[in-house]
Short mmCIF file of C-alpha atoms in Angstrom, two decimals:
data_model
loop_
_atom_site.label_atom_id
_atom_site.label_comp_id
_atom_site.label_asym_id
_atom_site.label_seq_id
_atom_site.Cartn_x
_atom_site.Cartn_y
_atom_site.Cartn_z
CA ALA V 4 0.14 0.09 0.04
CA MET V 5 1.84 2.84 -1.42
CA ALA V 6 1.03 6.99 -0.92
CA THR V 7 2.12 8.77 -3.66
CA PHE V 8 2.76 12.82 -4.15
CA ASN V 9 4.95 14.52 -6.72
CA GLY V 10 7.72 11.74 -6.16
CA GLU V 11 9.02 11.74 -9.69
CA ASN V 12 12.54 11.91 -8.42
CA PHE V 13 11.78 9.11 -5.87
CA VAL V 14 9.05 6.57 -6.92
CA ASN V 15 11.26 4.82 -10.00
CA LEU V 16 14.20 3.57 -7.22
CA GLN V 17 11.31 2.55 -4.66
CA LEU V 18 9.27 0.73 -7.47
CA LYS V 19 12.50 -1.20 -8.39
CA SER V 20 13.14 -2.37 -5.44
CA ILE V 21 9.69 -3.96 -5.34
CA ILE V 22 10.23 -5.39 -8.51
CA MET V 23 13.59 -7.09 -7.46
CA GLN V 24 12.02 -9.00 -4.46
CA THR V 25 12.58 -12.78 -3.83
CA LEU V 26 9.14 -12.89 -2.98
CA LYS V 27 7.15 -10.86 -5.26
CA PRO V 28 4.04 -8.91 -4.09
CA ASP V 29 0.88 -9.97 -5.76
CA GLU V 30 -0.70 -6.46 -5.60
CA ILE V 31 0.72 -3.13 -5.59
CA VAL V 32 -2.13 -0.64 -4.47
CA ILE V 33 -0.75 3.20 -5.18
CA VAL V 34 -3.24 6.44 -4.13
CA ASP V 35 -1.88 9.57 -5.51
CA ASP V 36 -3.04 12.75 -4.08
CA CYS V 37 -3.08 15.13 -7.01
CA SER V 38 0.46 14.70 -8.01
CA SER V 39 1.20 17.67 -10.42
CA ASP V 40 5.07 15.99 -12.09
CA SER V 41 5.28 12.76 -13.89
CA THR V 42 4.67 10.87 -11.14
CA ILE V 43 1.55 8.58 -12.34
CA ASP V 44 3.40 8.40 -15.67
CA ILE V 45 6.49 6.66 -14.32
CA ILE V 46 3.89 4.26 -11.93
CA ASN V 47 2.04 3.47 -15.67
CA ASN V 48 5.40 2.82 -17.21
CA PHE V 49 5.97 -0.19 -14.54
CA LYS V 50 2.46 -1.06 -14.52
CA LYS V 51 3.11 -1.82 -18.34
CA GLU V 52 6.12 -3.76 -17.76
CA TYR V 53 5.60 -5.83 -14.86
CA SER V 54 1.90 -6.77 -15.85
CA THR V 55 2.05 -10.42 -14.11
CA ILE V 56 1.29 -8.19 -11.02
CA ASP V 57 -1.91 -6.65 -10.03
CA TRP V 58 -1.99 -2.95 -10.17
CA VAL V 59 -4.35 -0.71 -8.24
CA ILE V 60 -3.60 2.72 -9.15
CA ILE V 61 -6.19 5.58 -7.70
CA LYS V 62 -5.69 9.29 -8.37
CA ASN V 63 -7.52 11.97 -5.80
CA LYS V 64 -9.63 13.89 -7.50
CA GLU V 65 -8.55 16.48 -4.17
CA ASN V 66 -5.52 16.39 -2.13
CA LEU V 67 -6.44 14.37 1.10
CA GLY V 68 -2.82 14.76 2.68
CA TRP V 69 -0.67 11.93 3.48
CA LYS V 70 -2.74 10.34 6.69
CA LYS V 71 -5.95 9.82 4.95
CA ASN V 72 -4.33 8.86 1.46
CA PHE V 73 -2.50 6.27 3.55
CA GLN V 74 -5.90 5.04 4.95
CA LYS V 75 -7.44 4.88 1.49
CA ALA V 76 -4.46 2.97 0.16
CA ILE V 77 -5.16 0.66 2.89
CA LEU V 78 -8.46 0.08 2.55
CA ALA V 79 -8.01 -0.62 -1.20
CA THR V 80 -5.62 -3.93 -0.62
CA THR V 81 -6.90 -7.01 -0.87
CA GLY V 82 -4.23 -9.60 0.47
CA ASP V 83 -3.84 -11.37 3.35
CA LEU V 84 -0.59 -9.49 4.23
CA ILE V 85 -0.48 -5.28 4.02
CA PHE V 86 2.74 -3.79 3.71
CA LEU V 87 3.00 -0.01 4.29
CA CYS V 88 5.48 1.65 1.52
CA ASP V 89 6.36 5.41 0.98
CA GLN V 90 7.44 6.33 -2.87
CA ASP V 91 11.02 7.54 -1.62
CA ASP V 92 12.64 4.30 0.10
CA PHE V 93 14.54 1.18 -1.06
CA TRP V 94 13.56 -2.41 0.05
CA TYR V 95 16.23 -5.07 0.48
CA LYS V 96 15.51 -7.51 -1.78
CA HIS V 97 14.52 -10.30 0.85
CA LYS V 98 12.52 -7.61 2.92
CA ILE V 99 8.81 -9.20 1.53
CA GLU V 100 9.93 -12.57 2.34
CA ILE V 101 11.29 -12.42 5.59
CA MET V 102 8.37 -10.16 7.22
CA ALA V 103 5.71 -12.40 5.34
CA ASN V 104 7.53 -15.47 7.32
CA CYS V 105 7.64 -13.76 10.59
CA LEU V 106 3.55 -13.06 10.06
CA ILE V 107 2.31 -16.50 8.65
CA GLN V 108 4.74 -18.66 10.84
CA ASN V 109 3.46 -17.07 14.14
CA ASP V 110 -0.15 -16.92 15.05
CA THR V 111 0.75 -14.36 17.77
CA VAL V 112 2.20 -11.76 15.63
CA GLU V 113 -0.10 -9.37 13.75
CA LEU V 114 2.25 -6.42 13.15
CA VAL V 115 6.10 -6.83 12.38
CA SER V 116 8.60 -3.97 11.72
CA GLY V 117 12.20 -4.52 10.69
CA LEU V 118 15.10 -1.80 11.61
CA TYR V 119 16.60 0.51 8.47
CA LYS V 120 19.18 2.46 7.74
CA LYS V 121 18.87 5.97 7.44
CA SER V 122 20.61 7.10 3.98
CA ILE V 123 20.22 9.63 1.06
CA LEU V 124 19.62 7.29 -1.96
CA ASP V 125 21.06 7.19 -5.67
CA GLU V 126 20.83 4.72 -8.23
CA LYS V 127 23.98 2.38 -7.27
CA TYR V 128 21.69 0.43 -4.64
CA VAL V 129 19.61 -0.72 -7.54
CA GLU V 130 22.54 -2.97 -8.85
CA SER V 131 23.82 -4.11 -5.17
CA ASP V 132 22.33 -6.89 -2.93
CA LEU V 133 22.90 -4.74 -0.13
CA LYS V 134 21.73 -7.33 2.57
CA SER V 135 21.15 -11.20 1.84
CA TYR V 136 19.58 -13.56 4.65
CA ASP V 137 19.52 -17.30 5.34
CA ILE V 138 15.81 -16.99 5.61
CA ASP V 139 15.34 -20.06 7.90
CA SER V 140 17.48 -18.61 10.02
CA VAL V 141 15.56 -15.29 10.82
CA LYS V 142 14.16 -15.83 14.01
CA ASN V 143 14.88 -12.39 15.99
CA LEU V 144 11.63 -11.49 16.72
CA ARG V 145 10.62 -9.22 19.77
CA LYS V 146 7.80 -8.22 21.47
CA MET V 147 6.89 -4.66 21.52
CA ASN V 148 4.77 -4.29 25.10
CA PHE V 149 2.11 -1.66 25.89
CA ASP V 150 4.25 0.54 28.16
CA ASN V 151 4.47 4.22 29.12
CA ASN V 152 5.86 5.10 25.59
CA PHE V 153 3.51 3.11 23.82
CA TYR V 154 2.34 6.37 22.04
CA MET V 155 5.79 7.09 20.17
CA ILE V 156 6.54 4.79 17.26
CA ASN V 157 10.07 4.45 16.84
CA TYR V 158 9.95 2.69 13.33
CA PRO V 159 9.04 4.39 10.43
CA GLY V 160 5.55 3.37 9.25
CA CYS V 161 7.11 2.58 5.47
CA ASN V 162 8.72 -0.50 7.53
CA LEU V 163 5.49 -1.93 8.92
CA ALA V 164 3.81 -5.08 7.50
CA PHE V 165 0.39 -6.37 9.25
CA LYS V 166 -2.31 -9.02 8.82
CA LYS V 167 -5.39 -7.98 7.12
CA ASP V 168 -7.44 -8.24 10.18
CA LEU V 169 -5.64 -4.94 11.53
CA LYS V 170 -7.01 -3.69 8.19
CA ASP V 171 -10.77 -3.44 9.50
CA TYR V 172 -9.13 -0.60 12.08
CA PHE V 173 -9.05 2.08 9.37
CA SER V 174 -12.66 2.39 8.75
CA LEU V 175 -14.20 5.38 9.92
CA LYS V 176 -15.30 3.87 13.01
CA TYR V 177 -11.78 3.59 14.19
CA PHE V 178 -9.72 6.31 12.45
CA SER V 179 -10.29 9.74 12.11
CA GLY V 180 -7.38 10.58 10.02
CA LYS V 181 -6.09 13.07 12.94
CA ARG V 182 -3.33 11.09 13.89
CA PRO V 183 -0.75 9.11 11.44
CA HIS V 184 -1.41 5.79 9.93
CA ASP V 185 1.33 3.85 11.11
CA GLU V 186 0.97 5.56 14.89
CA HIS V 187 -2.41 4.00 14.91
CA VAL V 188 -2.25 0.79 13.93
CA TRP V 189 1.14 0.25 15.92
CA ILE V 190 -0.84 1.23 19.06
CA ILE V 191 -3.72 -1.06 18.21
CA SER V 192 -1.29 -4.18 17.61
CA LYS V 193 0.27 -2.78 20.83
CA LEU V 194 -3.04 -3.11 22.93
CA ARG V 195 -3.95 -6.40 21.16
CA GLU V 196 -0.33 -7.58 22.08
CA THR V 197 0.51 -8.78 18.44
CA ALA V 198 3.28 -5.79 17.84
CA PHE V 199 6.71 -7.54 16.90
CA LEU V 200 10.28 -6.34 15.91
CA LEU V 201 12.36 -7.52 13.50
CA GLU V 202 15.86 -7.30 14.51
CA GLU V 203 16.97 -7.49 10.98
CA GLU V 204 17.69 -4.46 8.86
CA THR V 205 15.06 -4.59 6.10
CA MET V 206 15.30 -1.60 4.48
CA ILE V 207 16.74 2.11 3.45
CA TRP V 208 14.85 5.01 4.84
CA ASN V 209 15.56 7.79 2.78
CA ARG V 210 15.72 11.01 4.19
CA HIS V 211 15.62 13.85 2.25
CA GLU V 212 14.25 17.87 2.23
CA LYS V 213 11.21 17.02 0.81
CA SER V 214 10.10 14.29 3.29
CA ALA V 215 6.77 14.83 4.55
CA THR V 216 8.22 13.90 7.98
CA LYS V 217 10.80 16.17 8.03
CA LYS V 218 12.10 16.60 11.53
CA LYS V 219 11.57 20.30 11.99
CA LYS V 220 13.96 22.38 14.39
CA SER V 221 12.66 22.49 17.84
CA ASN V 222 10.99 25.60 19.46
CA LYS V 223 8.27 26.13 21.92
CA ASN V 224 5.58 26.23 19.67
CA VAL V 225 6.94 23.08 17.46
CA LYS V 226 7.27 21.07 21.06
CA LEU V 227 3.64 22.27 22.06
CA GLU V 228 1.99 21.11 18.63
CA PHE V 229 3.88 17.85 19.30
CA ILE V 230 2.42 17.24 22.78
CA GLU V 231 -1.01 18.30 21.51
CA ASP V 232 -0.88 15.85 18.67
CA LYS V 233 -0.39 13.47 21.11
CA ILE V 234 -2.52 14.09 23.81
CA ASN V 235 -5.00 13.81 20.69
CA CYS V 236 -3.35 10.43 19.81
CA ILE V 237 -4.12 9.26 23.85
CA ASP V 238 -7.93 10.69 23.59
CA ASP V 239 -8.09 8.50 20.24
CA THR V 240 -6.85 5.41 21.74
CA ASN V 241 -9.47 6.28 24.85
CA GLU V 242 -12.15 5.87 22.03
CA ILE V 243 -10.46 2.76 20.33
CA MET V 244 -10.61 1.02 24.19
CA LYS V 245 -14.55 0.91 23.88
CA ASN V 246 -14.72 -0.88 20.52
CA ILE V 247 -11.57 -3.19 20.69
CA SER V 248 -11.28 -6.57 22.01
CA ILE V 249 -8.15 -6.87 24.66
CA SER V 250 -7.75 -10.42 25.73
CA LYS V 251 -5.55 -9.55 28.92
CA ASP V 252 -4.46 -6.63 31.24
CA LEU V 253 -7.16 -4.06 30.08
CA ASN V 254 -6.82 -2.48 33.95
CA GLN V 255 -3.27 -1.83 33.72
CA LYS V 256 -3.48 -0.57 29.95
CA ILE V 257 -5.98 1.91 31.19
CA GLU V 258 -3.84 2.92 34.02
CA ILE V 259 -1.02 3.36 31.89
CA ILE V 260 -3.22 5.34 29.57
CA GLU V 261 -4.33 7.79 32.24
CA LYS V 262 -0.81 8.18 33.32
CA VAL V 263 0.97 9.05 30.01
CA GLN V 264 -2.39 11.25 29.43
CA SER V 265 -1.34 13.19 33.06
CA PHE V 266 2.32 12.95 31.97
CA LEU V 267 1.47 15.08 28.42
CA ILE V 268 -0.84 17.81 29.94
CA LEU V 269 2.20 18.43 32.86
CA ARG V 270 4.82 18.90 29.72
CA LYS V 271 2.13 21.04 27.80
CA LYS V 272 1.16 22.52 31.43
CA PHE V 273 5.23 23.47 32.16
CA LEU V 274 5.64 24.27 28.12
CA ILE V 275 2.95 27.45 28.24
CA SER V 276 3.77 28.58 31.47
CA PRO V 277 7.55 27.90 32.57
CA SER V 278 8.11 28.34 36.52
CA MET V 279 9.86 26.54 39.34
CA VAL V 280 6.57 24.93 40.88
CA ASN V 281 5.60 23.50 37.28
CA LEU V 282 9.24 22.30 36.68
CA LEU V 283 9.16 20.66 39.95
CA CYS V 284 5.67 18.95 38.95
CA LEU V 285 7.69 17.67 35.42
CA SER V 286 10.45 16.65 37.52
CA LYS V 287 9.15 13.97 39.31
CA CYS V 288 7.93 12.84 36.07
CA ILE V 289 11.23 11.90 34.56
CA SER V 290 10.79 8.11 34.13
CA MET V 291 7.89 8.88 31.95
CA TYR V 292 10.34 10.16 29.22
CA GLN V 293 12.31 7.86 26.45
CA ARG V 294 15.35 9.83 27.35
CA LYS V 295 16.47 12.33 29.83
CA MET V 296 17.58 14.34 27.50
CA VAL V 297 14.51 15.15 26.09
CA PHE V 298 13.51 16.34 29.56
CA ILE V 299 16.42 18.46 29.76
CA LEU V 300 15.20 20.04 26.20
CA ASP V 301 11.72 20.54 27.73
CA VAL V 302 13.16 22.85 30.47
CA PHE V 303 15.62 25.17 28.30
CA LEU V 304 12.62 25.60 25.72
CA GLY V 305 10.32 26.28 28.73
CA PHE V 306 12.85 28.90 29.89
CA LEU V 307 14.38 29.99 26.61
CA GLY V 308 11.92 29.06 24.03
CA LYS V 309 14.38 27.71 21.10
CA GLU V 310 16.63 24.50 20.45
CA GLU V 311 19.14 27.04 19.12
CA LYS V 312 19.54 28.59 22.81
CA PHE V 313 19.58 25.34 24.25
CA ASN V 314 22.84 24.34 21.93
CA LYS V 315 24.82 27.37 22.66
CA GLU V 316 24.09 26.94 26.67
CA CYS V 317 25.62 23.33 26.07
CA PHE V 318 28.47 24.78 24.00
CA LYS V 319 29.22 27.40 26.73
CA SER V 320 29.09 24.76 29.55
CA GLY V 321 30.87 22.16 27.21
CA ASN V 322 28.51 19.72 27.16
#
């Protein structure tokens, strides 16, 4: 399931890496979000050349944005296993095979992510193997538990694959389009205790200036926007909890969700009204941060306002 938008500089390489797979996809679903360049022409050329694959190419009449565009692509799939795909990355040739094996051979696994390498891509990758696996030996699956950091996605959505049972959670009943599609399915599979990480590198995550998720420099407003998004994520999770079947530890998960919600509200309160009282309250929640450095950055953003000032202060102190 691929979402595209003005990807003429990247989509050719991504599609080549998919066509090169040791286990070919049965179906490639692409939803284009009103591209004004040659993206669709490039895709159609692949469709003509590789006609043994079932291609579903949908052009939106109006721009939906990448979140709802992925929702549309996922809902248009018909396969038992769904692989999410950006327009601008590169898949190692065994990616589909090893990740499909993880899903097929394990009843408890509904969603799997692989490791990745960040890089700036060029055509040299097409001619090289990059990664070669002994398929039978790939057993390095680690369960991703529902913990205090359940709302943080540590692995990009372009490296997720999941069983069709999770596709239903992209209907309007469950998915509002406010939060990212990968965050949505990741949290649901964690709630169901079916999310796993394959500790093998399976792709190159291309980072460039036009990336939809290009990291912004932190200032107070950017951080507040991020926290507000995460609070909305918790609200969505609470709504989903009313309609989802959770086999075990329901009360514990509710407790974690409430604790995370209180923590995020404290972060927001401190950044809006930085004071020693609010800082003291926030400091009692350091264990809720993924890393202590994020807490320190919150403190600097609260009092100084920008990451650049934080960097200058660290330079002065020799840190």
